[in-house]
PDB file of C-alpha atoms in Angstrom:
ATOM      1  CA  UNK A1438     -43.486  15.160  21.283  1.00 70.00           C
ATOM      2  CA  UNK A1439     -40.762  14.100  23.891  1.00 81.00           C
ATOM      3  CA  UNK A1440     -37.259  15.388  22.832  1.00 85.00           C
ATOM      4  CA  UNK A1441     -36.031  11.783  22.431  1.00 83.00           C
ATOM      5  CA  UNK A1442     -37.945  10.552  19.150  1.00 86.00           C
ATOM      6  CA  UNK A1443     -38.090  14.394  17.730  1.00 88.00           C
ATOM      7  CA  UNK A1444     -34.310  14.251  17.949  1.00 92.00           C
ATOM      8  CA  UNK A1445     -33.773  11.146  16.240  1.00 91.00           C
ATOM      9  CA  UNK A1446     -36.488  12.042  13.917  1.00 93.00           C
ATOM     10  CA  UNK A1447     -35.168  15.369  13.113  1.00 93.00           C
ATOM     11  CA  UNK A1448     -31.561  13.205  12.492  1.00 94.00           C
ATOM     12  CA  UNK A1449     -33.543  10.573  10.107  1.00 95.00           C
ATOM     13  CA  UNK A1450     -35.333  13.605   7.695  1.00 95.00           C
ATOM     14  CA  UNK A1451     -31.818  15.370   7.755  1.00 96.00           C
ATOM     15  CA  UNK A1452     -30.457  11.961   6.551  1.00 96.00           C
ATOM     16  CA  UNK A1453     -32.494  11.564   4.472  1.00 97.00           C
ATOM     17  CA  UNK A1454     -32.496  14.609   2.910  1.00 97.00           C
ATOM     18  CA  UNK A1455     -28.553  15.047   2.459  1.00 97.00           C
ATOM     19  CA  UNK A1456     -28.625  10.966   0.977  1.00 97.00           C
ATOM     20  CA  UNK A1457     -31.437  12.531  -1.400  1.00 97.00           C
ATOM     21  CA  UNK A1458     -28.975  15.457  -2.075  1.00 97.00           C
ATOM     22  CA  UNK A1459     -25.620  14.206  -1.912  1.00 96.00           C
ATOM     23  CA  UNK A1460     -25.850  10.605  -2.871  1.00 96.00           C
ATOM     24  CA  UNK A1461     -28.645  11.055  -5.883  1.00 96.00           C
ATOM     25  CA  UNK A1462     -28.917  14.852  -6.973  1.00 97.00           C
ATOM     26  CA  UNK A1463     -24.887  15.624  -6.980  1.00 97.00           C
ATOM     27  CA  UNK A1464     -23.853  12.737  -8.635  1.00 95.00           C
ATOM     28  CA  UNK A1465     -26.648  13.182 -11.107  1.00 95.00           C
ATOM     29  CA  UNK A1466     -25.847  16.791 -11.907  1.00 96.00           C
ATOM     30  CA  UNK A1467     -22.378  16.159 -12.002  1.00 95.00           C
ATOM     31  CA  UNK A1468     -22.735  13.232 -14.318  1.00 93.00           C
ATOM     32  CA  UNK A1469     -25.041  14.825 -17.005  1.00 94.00           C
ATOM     33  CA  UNK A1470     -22.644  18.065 -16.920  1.00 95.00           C
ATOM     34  CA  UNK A1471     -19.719  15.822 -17.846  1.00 92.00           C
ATOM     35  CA  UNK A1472     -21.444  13.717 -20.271  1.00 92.00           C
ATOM     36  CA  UNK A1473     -22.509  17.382 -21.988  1.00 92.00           C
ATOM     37  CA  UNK A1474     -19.243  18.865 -21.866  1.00 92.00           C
ATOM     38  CA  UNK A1475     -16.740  15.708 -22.180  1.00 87.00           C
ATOM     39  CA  UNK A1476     -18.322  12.379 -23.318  1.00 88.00           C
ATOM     40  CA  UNK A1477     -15.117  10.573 -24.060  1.00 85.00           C
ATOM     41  CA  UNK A1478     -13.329  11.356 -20.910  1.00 83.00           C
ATOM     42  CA  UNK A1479     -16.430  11.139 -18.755  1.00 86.00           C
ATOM     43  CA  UNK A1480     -17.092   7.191 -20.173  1.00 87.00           C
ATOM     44  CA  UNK A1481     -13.341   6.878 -19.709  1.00 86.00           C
ATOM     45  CA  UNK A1482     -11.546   7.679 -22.443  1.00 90.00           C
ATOM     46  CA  UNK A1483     -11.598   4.377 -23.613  1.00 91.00           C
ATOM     47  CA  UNK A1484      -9.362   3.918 -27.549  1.00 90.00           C
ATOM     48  CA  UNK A1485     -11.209   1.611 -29.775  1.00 89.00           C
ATOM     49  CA  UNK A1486      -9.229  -0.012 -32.966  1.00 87.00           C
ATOM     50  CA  UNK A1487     -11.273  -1.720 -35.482  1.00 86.00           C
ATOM     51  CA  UNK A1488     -14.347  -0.844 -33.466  1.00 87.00           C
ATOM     52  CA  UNK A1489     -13.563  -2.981 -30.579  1.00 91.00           C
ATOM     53  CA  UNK A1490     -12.224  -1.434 -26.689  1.00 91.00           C
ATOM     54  CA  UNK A1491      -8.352  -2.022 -26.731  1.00 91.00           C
ATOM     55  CA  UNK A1492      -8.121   0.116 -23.554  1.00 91.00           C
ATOM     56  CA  UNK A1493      -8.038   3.754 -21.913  1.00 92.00           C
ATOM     57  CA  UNK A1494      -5.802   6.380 -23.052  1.00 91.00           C
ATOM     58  CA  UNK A1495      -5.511   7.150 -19.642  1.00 91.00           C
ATOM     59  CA  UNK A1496      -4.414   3.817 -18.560  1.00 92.00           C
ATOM     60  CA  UNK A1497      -0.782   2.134 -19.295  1.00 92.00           C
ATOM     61  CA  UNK A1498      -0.566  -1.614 -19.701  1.00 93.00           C
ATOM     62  CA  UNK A1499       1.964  -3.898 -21.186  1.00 92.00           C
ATOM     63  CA  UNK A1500       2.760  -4.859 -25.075  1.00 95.00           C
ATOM     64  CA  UNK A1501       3.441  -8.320 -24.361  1.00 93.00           C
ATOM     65  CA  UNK A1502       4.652 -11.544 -26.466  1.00 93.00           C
ATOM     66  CA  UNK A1503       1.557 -14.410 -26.229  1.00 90.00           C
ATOM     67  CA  UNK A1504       2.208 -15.999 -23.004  1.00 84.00           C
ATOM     68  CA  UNK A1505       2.690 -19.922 -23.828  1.00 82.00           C
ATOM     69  CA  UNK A1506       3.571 -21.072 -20.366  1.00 84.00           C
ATOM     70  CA  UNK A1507       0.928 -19.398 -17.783  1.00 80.00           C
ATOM     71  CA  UNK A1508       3.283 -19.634 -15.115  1.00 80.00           C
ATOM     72  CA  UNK A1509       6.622 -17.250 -17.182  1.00 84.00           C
ATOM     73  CA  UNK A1510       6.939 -13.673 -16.355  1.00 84.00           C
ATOM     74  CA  UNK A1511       5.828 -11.763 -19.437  1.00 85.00           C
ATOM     75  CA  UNK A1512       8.038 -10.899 -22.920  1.00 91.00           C
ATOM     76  CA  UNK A1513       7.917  -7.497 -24.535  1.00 94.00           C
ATOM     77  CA  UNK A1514       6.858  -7.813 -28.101  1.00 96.00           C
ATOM     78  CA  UNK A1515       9.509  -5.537 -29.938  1.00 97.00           C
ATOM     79  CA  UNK A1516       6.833  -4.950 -32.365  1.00 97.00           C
ATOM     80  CA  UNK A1517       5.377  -2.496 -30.394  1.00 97.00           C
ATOM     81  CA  UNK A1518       6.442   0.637 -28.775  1.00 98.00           C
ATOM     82  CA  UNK A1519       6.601  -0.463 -24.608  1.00 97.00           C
ATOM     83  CA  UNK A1520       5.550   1.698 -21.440  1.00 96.00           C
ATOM     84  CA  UNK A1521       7.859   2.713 -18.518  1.00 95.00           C
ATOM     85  CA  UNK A1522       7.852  -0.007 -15.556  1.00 93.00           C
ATOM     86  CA  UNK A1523       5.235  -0.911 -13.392  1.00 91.00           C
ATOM     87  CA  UNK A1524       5.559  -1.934  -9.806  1.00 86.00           C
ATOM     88  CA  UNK A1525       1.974  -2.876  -9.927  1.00 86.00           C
ATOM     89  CA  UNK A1526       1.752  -4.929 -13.521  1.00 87.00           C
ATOM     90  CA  UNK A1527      -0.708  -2.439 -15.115  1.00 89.00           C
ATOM     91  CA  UNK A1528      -3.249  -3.688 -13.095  1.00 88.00           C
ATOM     92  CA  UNK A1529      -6.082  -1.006 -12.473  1.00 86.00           C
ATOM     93  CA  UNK A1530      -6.945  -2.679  -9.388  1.00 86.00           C
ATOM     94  CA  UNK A1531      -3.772  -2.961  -7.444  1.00 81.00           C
ATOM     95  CA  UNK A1532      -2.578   0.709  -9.009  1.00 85.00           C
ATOM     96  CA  UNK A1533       0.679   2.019  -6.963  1.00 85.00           C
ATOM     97  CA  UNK A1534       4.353   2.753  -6.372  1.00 84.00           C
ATOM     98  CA  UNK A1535       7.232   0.149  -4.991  1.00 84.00           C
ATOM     99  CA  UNK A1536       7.773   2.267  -2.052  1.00 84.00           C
ATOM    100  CA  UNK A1537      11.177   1.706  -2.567  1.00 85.00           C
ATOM    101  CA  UNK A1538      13.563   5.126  -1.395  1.00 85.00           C
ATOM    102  CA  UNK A1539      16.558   6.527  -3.283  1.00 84.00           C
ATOM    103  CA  UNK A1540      18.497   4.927  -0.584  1.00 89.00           C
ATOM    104  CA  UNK A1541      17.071   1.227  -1.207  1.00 92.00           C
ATOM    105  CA  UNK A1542      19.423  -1.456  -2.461  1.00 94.00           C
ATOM    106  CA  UNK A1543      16.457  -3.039  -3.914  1.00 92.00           C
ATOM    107  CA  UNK A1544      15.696  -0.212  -6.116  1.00 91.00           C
ATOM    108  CA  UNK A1545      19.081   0.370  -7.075  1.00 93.00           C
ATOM    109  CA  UNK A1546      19.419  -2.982  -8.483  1.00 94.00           C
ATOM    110  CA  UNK A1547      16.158  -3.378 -10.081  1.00 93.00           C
ATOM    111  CA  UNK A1548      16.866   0.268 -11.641  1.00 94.00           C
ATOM    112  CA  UNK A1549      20.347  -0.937 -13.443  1.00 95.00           C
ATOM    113  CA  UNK A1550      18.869  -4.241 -14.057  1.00 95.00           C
ATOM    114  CA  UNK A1551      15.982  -2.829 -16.038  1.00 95.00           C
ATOM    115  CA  UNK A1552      19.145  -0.329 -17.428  1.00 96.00           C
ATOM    116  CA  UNK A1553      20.626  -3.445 -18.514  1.00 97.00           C
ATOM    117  CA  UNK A1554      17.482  -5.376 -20.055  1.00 96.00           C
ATOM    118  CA  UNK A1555      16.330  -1.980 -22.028  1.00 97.00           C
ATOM    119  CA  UNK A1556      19.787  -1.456 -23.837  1.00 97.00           C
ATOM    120  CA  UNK A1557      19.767  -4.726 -25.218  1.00 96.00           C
ATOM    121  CA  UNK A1558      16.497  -5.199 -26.088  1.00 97.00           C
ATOM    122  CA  UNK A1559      17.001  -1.256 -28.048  1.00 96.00           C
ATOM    123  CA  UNK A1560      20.258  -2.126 -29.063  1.00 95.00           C
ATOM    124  CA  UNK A1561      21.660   0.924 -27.390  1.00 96.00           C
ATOM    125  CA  UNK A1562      24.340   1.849 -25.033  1.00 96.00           C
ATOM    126  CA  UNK A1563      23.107   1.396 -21.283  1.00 96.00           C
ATOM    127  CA  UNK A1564      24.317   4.704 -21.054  1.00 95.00           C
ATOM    128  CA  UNK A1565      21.741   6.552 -23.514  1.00 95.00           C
ATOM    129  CA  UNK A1566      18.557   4.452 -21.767  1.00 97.00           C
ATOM    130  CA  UNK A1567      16.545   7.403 -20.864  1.00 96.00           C
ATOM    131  CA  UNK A1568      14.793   7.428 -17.196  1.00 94.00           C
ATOM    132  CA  UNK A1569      11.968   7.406 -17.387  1.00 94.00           C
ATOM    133  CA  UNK A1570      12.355   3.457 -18.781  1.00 95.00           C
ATOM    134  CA  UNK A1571      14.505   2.529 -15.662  1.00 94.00           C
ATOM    135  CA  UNK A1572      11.843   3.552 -12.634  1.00 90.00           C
ATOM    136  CA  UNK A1573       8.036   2.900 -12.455  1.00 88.00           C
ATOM    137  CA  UNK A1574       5.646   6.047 -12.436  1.00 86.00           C
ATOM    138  CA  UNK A1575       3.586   6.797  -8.854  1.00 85.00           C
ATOM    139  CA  UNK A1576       0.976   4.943  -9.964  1.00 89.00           C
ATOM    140  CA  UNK A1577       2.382   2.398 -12.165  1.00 88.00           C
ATOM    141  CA  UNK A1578      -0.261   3.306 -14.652  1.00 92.00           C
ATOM    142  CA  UNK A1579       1.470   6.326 -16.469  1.00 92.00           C
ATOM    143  CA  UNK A1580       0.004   5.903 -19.865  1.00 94.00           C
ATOM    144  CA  UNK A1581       3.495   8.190 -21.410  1.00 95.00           C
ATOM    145  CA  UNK A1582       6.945   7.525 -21.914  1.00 97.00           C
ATOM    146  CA  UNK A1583       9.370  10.594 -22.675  1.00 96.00           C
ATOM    147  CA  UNK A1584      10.162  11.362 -26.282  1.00 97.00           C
ATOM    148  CA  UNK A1585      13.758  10.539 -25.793  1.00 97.00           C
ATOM    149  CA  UNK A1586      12.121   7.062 -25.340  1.00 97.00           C
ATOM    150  CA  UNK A1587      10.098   6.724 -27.803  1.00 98.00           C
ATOM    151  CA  UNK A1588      12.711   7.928 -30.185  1.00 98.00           C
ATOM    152  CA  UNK A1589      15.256   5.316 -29.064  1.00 97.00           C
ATOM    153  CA  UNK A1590      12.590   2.500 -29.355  1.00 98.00           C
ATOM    154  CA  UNK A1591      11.678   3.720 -32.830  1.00 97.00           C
ATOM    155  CA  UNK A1592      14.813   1.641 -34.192  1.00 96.00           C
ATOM    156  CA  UNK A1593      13.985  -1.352 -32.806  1.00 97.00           C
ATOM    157  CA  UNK A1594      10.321  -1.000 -33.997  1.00 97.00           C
ATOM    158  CA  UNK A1595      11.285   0.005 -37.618  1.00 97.00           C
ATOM    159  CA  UNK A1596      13.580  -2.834 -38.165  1.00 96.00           C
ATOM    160  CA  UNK A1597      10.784  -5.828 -36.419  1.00 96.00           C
ATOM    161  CA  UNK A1598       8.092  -4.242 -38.750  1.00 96.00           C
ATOM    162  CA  UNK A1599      10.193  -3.122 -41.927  1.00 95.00           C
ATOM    163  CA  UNK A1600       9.133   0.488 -41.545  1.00 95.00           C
ATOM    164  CA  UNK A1601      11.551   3.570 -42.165  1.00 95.00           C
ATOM    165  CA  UNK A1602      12.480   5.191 -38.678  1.00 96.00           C
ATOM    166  CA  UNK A1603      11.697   8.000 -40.000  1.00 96.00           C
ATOM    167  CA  UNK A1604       8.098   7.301 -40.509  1.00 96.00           C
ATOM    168  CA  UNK A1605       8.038   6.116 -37.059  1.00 97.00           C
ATOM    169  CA  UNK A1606       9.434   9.525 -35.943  1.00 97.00           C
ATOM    170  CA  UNK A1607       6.859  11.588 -37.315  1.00 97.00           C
ATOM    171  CA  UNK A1608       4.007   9.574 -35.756  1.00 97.00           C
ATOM    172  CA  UNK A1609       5.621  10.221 -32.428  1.00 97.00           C
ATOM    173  CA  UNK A1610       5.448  13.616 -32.995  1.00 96.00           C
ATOM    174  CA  UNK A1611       2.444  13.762 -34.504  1.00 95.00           C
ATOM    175  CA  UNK A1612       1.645  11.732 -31.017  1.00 94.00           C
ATOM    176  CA  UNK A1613       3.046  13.969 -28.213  1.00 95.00           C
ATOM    177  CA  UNK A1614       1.379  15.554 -25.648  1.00 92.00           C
ATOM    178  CA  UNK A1615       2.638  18.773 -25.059  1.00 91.00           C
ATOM    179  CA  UNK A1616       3.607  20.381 -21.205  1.00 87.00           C
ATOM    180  CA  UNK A1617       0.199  21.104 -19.656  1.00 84.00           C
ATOM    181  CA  UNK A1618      -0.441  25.056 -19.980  1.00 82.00           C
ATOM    182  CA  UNK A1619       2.843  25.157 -22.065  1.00 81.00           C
ATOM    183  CA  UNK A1620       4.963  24.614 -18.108  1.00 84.00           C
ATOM    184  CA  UNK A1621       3.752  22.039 -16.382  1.00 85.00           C
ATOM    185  CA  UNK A1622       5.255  18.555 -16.433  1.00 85.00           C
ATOM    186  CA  UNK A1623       7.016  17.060 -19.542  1.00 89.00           C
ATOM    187  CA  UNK A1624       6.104  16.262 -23.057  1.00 94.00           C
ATOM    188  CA  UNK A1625       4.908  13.012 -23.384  1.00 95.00           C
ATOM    189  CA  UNK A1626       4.276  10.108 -25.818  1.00 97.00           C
ATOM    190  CA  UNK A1627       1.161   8.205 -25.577  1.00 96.00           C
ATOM    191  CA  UNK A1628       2.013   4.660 -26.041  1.00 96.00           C
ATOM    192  CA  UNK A1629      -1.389   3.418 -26.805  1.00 95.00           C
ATOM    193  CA  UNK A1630      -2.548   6.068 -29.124  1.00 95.00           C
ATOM    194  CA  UNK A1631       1.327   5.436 -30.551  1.00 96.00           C
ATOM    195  CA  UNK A1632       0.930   1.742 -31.149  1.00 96.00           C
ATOM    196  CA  UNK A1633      -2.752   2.074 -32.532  1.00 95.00           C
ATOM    197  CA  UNK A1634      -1.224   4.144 -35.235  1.00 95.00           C
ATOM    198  CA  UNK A1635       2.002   2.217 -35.965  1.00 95.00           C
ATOM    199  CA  UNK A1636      -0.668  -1.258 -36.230  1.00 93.00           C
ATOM    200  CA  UNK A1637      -2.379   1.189 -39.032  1.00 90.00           C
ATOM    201  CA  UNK A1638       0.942   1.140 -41.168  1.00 88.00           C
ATOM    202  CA  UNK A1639       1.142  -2.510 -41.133  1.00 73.00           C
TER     203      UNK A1639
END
C-alpha cells in the first residue's frame, strides 16, 4: 500500500481506538467507580426536603423574598439564614469572581456598602459584620458562610420565626463543617443543609 492512505489509515484506527478508549471506556470506568464508592456526590449531591430537589449542597444560591415586580433586584427573606455575596447571582452557569483588586474603588464601595446593608438587616454594629458577608467567594457559588456569621444571623432568624437563639445555635453546630484534614481552610456553615433544618422546627 502507498505510504499516503496507510498513513492516514494508521491515524483513523489510532483515532479510533483512543475515542473507543478515552471518550467511552474512561468515562465509563470512572463513572461506575464513583457511583460504587460515592452515589450522592457522584449524582451531585443534590439535598431533597419533603422528597422534592431543593438544590446541591455543593452549590450556594440566594434565600430570597417572592419577587412581585420581575424587574426589582432581589430581597433577603430574614427567615432564613443567607449566603456570602455573589458577583455572579448564584447562577451555575455564569459561576465566577468580580475581578475587582484590593486596590479597586469599585470594590471598596460595594464592600462597605454590603457592610452597611448586613448590619442593619442583623441589627448589629457594622463593625462586628464578619468578612466573609462583605466580599463574594472565587466562584460566587461558596455553599458556606463562617460561623461567626451564622452566629450573628441566628438573632435575626430566632426573632422572624419565634425560635430561642439558642436552639438556632446548636443546629449550627450540629451543621459545621470542620477544617479539611483538621488544617486546611476554615470551619464552615452549610447554609442549605442549615436552612433545611431550621424549616424542620417550624
Amino acid at each position: 500500500m502507498p505510504t499516503f492512505p496507510r498513513t492516514h489509515l494508521t491515524a483513523l484506527r489510532m483515532l479510533l481506538a483512543m475515542t473507543a478508549i478515552l471518550g467511552l471506556a474512561y468515562p465509563l470506568l470512572v463513572t461506575g467507580i464513583s457511583q460504587l464508592a460515592f452515589p450522592e456526590r457522584a449524582d451531585g449531591s443534590i439535598v431533597k426536603y419533603e422528597g422534592r430537589p431543593v438544590g446541591s449542597s455543593l452549590l450556594g444560591q440566594g434565600f430570597d423574598l417572592p419577587q412581585t415586580d420581575p424587574g426589582a433586584p432581589a430581597r433577603p427573606d430574614p427567615k432564613w439564614f443567607q449566603p456570602r455575596p455573589s458577583a455572579g447571582g448564584y447562577d451555575p452557569t455564569a459561576s465566577g469572581a468580580s475581578n475587582l483588586g484590593p486596590d479597586s474603588a469599585d470594590l471598596r464601595r460595594s464592600v462597605e456598602e454590603r457592610r452597611a446593608a448586613v448590619a442593619a438587616f442583623d441589627g448589629v454594629d457594622p463593625a462586628a459584620v464578619p468578612p466573609d458577608a462583605l466580599t463574594a467567594s472565587g466562584s460566587g457559588l461558596d455553599p458556606h458562610i463562617s460561623v461567626a456569621y451564622a452566629r450573628e444571623q441566628a438573632v435575626r432568624v430566632a426573632r422572624e420565626r419565634g425560635l430561642a437563639v439558642e436552639e438556632l445555635n446548636r443546629l449550627i453546630d450540629q451543621h459545621t463543617d470542620r477544617r479539611s484534614l483538621g488544617f486546611l481552610g476554615q470551619d464552615g456553615v452549610n447554609v442549605l443543609q442549615l436552612n433545611l433544618a431550621v424549616a424542620k422546627l417550624g
